[in-house]
mmCIF file of C-alpha atoms in Angstrom:
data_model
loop_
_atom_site.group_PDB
_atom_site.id
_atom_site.type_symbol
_atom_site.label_atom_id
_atom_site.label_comp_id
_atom_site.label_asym_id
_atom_site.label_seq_id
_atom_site.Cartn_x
_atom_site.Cartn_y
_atom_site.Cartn_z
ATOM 1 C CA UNK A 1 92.552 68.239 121.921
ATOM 2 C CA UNK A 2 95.507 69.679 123.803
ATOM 3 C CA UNK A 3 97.919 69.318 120.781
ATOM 4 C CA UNK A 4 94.877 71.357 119.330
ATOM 5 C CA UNK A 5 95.034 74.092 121.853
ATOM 6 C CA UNK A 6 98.754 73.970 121.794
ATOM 7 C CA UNK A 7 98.960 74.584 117.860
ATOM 8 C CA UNK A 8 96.433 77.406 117.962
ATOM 9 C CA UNK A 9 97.788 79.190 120.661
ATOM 10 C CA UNK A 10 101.367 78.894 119.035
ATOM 11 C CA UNK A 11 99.674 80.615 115.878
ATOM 12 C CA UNK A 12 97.563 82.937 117.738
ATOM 13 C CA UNK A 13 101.006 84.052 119.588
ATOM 14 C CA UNK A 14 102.583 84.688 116.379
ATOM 15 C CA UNK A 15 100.445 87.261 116.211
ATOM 16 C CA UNK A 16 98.599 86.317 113.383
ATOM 17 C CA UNK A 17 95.644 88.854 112.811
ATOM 18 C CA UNK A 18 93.583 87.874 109.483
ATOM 19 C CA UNK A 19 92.374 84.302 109.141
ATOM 20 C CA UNK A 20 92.107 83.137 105.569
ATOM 21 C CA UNK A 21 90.820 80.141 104.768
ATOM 22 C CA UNK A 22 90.159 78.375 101.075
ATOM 23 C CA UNK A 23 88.151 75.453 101.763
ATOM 24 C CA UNK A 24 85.029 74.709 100.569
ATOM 25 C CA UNK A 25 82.217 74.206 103.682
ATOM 26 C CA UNK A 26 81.627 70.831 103.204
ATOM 27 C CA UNK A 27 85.121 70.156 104.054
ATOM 28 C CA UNK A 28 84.610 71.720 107.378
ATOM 29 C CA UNK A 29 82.981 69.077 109.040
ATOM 30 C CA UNK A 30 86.061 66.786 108.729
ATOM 31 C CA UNK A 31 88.033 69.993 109.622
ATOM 32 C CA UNK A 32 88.593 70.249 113.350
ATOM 33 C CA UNK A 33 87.871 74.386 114.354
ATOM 34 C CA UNK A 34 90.057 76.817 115.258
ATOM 35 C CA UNK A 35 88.115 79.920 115.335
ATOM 36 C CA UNK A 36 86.317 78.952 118.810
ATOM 37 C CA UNK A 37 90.037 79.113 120.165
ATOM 38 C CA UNK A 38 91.465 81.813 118.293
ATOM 39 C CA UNK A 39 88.416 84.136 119.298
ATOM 40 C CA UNK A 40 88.680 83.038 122.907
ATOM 41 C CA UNK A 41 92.567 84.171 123.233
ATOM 42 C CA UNK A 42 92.122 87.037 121.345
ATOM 43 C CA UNK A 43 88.784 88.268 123.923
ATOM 44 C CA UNK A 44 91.626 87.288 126.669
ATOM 45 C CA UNK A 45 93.875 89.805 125.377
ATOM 46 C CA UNK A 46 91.497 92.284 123.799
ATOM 47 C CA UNK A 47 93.115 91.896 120.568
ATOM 48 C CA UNK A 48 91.355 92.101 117.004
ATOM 49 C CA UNK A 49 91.643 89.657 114.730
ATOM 50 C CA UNK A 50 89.384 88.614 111.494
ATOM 51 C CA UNK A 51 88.088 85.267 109.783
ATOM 52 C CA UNK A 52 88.047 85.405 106.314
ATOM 53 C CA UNK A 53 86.213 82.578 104.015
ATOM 54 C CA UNK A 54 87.475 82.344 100.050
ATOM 55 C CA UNK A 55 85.766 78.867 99.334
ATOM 56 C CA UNK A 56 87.831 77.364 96.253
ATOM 57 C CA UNK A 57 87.422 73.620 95.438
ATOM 58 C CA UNK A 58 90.173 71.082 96.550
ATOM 59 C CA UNK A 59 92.544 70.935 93.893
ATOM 60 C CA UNK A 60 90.872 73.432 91.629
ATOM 61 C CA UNK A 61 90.896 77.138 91.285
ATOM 62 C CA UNK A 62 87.742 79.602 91.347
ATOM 63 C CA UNK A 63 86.372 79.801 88.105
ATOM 64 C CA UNK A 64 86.480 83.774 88.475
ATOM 65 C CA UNK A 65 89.691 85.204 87.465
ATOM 66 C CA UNK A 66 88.481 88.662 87.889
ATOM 67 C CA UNK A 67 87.448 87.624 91.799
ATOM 68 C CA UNK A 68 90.359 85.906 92.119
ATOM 69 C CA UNK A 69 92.536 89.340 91.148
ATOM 70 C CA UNK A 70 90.237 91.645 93.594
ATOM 71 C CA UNK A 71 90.902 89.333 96.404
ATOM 72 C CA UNK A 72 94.679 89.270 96.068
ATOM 73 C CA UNK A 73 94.599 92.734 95.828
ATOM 74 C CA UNK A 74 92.586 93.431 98.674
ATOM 75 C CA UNK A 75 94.980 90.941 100.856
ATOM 76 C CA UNK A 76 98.252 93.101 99.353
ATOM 77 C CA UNK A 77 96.757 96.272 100.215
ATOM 78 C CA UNK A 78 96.113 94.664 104.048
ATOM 79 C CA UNK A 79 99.546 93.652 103.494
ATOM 80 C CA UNK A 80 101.250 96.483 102.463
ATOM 81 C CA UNK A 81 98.922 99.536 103.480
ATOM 82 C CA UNK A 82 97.439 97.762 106.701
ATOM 83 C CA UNK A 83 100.553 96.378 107.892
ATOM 84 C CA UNK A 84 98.479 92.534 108.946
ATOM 85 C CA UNK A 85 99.730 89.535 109.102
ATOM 86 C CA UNK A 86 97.702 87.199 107.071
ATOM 87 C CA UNK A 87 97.378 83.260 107.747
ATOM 88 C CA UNK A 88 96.180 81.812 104.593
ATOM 89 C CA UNK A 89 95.357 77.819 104.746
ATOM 90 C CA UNK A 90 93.618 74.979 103.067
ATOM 91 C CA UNK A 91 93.539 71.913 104.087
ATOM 92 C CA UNK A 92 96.513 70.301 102.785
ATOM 93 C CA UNK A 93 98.281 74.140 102.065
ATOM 94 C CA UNK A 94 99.627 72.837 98.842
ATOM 95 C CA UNK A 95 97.290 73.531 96.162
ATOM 96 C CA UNK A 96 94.509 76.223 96.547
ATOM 97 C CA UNK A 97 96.877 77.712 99.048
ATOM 98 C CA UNK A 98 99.783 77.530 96.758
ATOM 99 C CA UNK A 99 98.080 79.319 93.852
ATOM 100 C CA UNK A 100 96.476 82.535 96.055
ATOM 101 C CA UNK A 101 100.359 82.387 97.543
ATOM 102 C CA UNK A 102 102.084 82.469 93.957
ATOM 103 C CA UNK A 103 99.564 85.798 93.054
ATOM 104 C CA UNK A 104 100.213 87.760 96.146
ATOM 105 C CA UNK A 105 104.240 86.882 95.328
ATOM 106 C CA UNK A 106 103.682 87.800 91.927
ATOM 107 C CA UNK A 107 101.748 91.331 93.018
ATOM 108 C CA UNK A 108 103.752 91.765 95.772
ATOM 109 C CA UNK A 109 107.194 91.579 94.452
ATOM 110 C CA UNK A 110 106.215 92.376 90.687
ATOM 111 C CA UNK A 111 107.571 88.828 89.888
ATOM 112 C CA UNK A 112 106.406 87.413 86.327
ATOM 113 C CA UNK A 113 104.427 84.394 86.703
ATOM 114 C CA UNK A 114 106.861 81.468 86.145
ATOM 115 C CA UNK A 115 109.474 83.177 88.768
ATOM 116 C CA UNK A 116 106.309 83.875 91.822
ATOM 117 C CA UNK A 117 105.313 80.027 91.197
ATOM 118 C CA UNK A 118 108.969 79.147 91.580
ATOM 119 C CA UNK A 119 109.398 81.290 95.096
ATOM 120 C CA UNK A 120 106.277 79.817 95.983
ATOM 121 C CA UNK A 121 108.040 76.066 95.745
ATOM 122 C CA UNK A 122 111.121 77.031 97.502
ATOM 123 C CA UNK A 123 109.030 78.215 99.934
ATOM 124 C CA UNK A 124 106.881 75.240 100.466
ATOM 125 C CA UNK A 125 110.395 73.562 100.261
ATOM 126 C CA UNK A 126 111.352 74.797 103.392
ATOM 127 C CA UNK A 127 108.187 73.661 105.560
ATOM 128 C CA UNK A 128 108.877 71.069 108.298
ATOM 129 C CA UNK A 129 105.234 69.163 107.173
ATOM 130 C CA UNK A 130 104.763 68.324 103.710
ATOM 131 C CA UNK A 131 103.670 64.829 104.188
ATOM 132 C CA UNK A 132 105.917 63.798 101.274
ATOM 133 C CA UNK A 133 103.821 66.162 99.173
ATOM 134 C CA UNK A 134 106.069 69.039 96.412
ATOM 135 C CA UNK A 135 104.239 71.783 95.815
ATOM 136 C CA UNK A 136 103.373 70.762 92.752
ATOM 137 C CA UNK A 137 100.447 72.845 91.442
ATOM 138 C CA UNK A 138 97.361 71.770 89.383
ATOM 139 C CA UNK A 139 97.690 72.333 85.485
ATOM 140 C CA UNK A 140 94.101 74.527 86.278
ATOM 141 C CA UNK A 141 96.005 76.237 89.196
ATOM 142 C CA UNK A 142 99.529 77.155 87.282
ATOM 143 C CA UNK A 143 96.989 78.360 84.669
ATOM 144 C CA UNK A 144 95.249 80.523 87.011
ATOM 145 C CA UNK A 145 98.635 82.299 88.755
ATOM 146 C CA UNK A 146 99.358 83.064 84.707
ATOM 147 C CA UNK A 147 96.357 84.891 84.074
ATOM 148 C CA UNK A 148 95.623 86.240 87.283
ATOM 149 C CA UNK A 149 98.692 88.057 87.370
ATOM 150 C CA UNK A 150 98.461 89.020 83.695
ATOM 151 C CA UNK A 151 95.321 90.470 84.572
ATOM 152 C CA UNK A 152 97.406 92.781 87.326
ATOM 153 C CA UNK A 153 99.771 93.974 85.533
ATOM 154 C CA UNK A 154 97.656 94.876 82.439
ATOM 155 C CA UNK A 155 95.547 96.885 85.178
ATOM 156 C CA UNK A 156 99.044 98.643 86.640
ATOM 157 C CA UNK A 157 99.568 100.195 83.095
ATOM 158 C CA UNK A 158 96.269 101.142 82.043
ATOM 159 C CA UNK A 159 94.237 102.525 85.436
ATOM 160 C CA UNK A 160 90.880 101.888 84.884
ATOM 161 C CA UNK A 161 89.732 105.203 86.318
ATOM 162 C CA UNK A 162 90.662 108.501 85.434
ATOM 163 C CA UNK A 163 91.419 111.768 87.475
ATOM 164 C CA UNK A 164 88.809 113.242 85.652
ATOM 165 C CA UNK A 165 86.367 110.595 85.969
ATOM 166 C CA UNK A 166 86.573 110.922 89.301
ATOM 167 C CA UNK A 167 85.713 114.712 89.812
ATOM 168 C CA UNK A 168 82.914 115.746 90.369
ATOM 169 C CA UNK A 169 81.351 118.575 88.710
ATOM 170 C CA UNK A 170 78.578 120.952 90.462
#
């Protein structure tokens, strides 16, 4: 329990501000909690910070492409716009992690597909606990950076809302 404490206040005082995490809830129980802690030091300091929940199942994708785009895009705009630091965690950080990772890289940096997966394995590379484990991603996951990003850029060059469609007209 105090190695516990000791790794969430070390992330807490990174000053991490948006919590996302990508597993499923039946996971949880065999997941020990940070958010008690987290909440607690932030109270302490009367700082802000957010829990977000994307469920995705372990070593899969979400089957929603289209959900999958609008919540990398929302993260890049808290990102770029909002300035946040984002956490974003599974429970291994390889997979599911990996492939929402490779997106925002892609969106982010306006990286093809092939080249964001890439970044997102030298990356992974250069953490000090992989358990052994490349980032290898799922044939489902690789799949889903491909199309998910597709999806993005398609929707930079044709805006899917007008200037006139948004006037209004009295």
């Amino acid at each position: 329990l105090d190695e516990h404490r000791r790794i969430t206040r070390t992330i807490y005082d990174s000053g991490i501000e948006v919590f996302v995490n990508l597993m499923q809830p039946k996971e949880l129980i065999r997941f020990t909690p940070y958010e008690p802690e987290i909440r607690q030091y932030a109270i302490q300091d009367d700082q802000k910070v957010e829990f977000v929940s994307f469920p995705i199942p372990d070593q899969y994708v979400c089957r929603d492409d289209q959900k999958v785009l609008e919540f990398c895009s929302h993260l890049c705009k808290r990102l770029k716009e909002d300035h946040q630091k984002i956490l974003i965690h599974c429970w291994g950080g390889h997979g599911r992690t990996g492939t929402i990772m490779s997106i925002l890289i892609g969106m982010l940096f306006e990286l093809e597909a092939d080249d964001a997966l890439d970044y997102n394995y030298q990356l992974h590379k250069q953490r000090s606990r992989t358990k052994g484990r490349k980032s290898s991603l799922a044939l489902c996951q690789r799949e889903q950076v491909k199309n998910v990003l597709k999806m993005y850029k398609d929707q930079q060059h044709c805006p899917t809302v007008s200037s006139v469609e948004n006037q209004t007209f009295d």
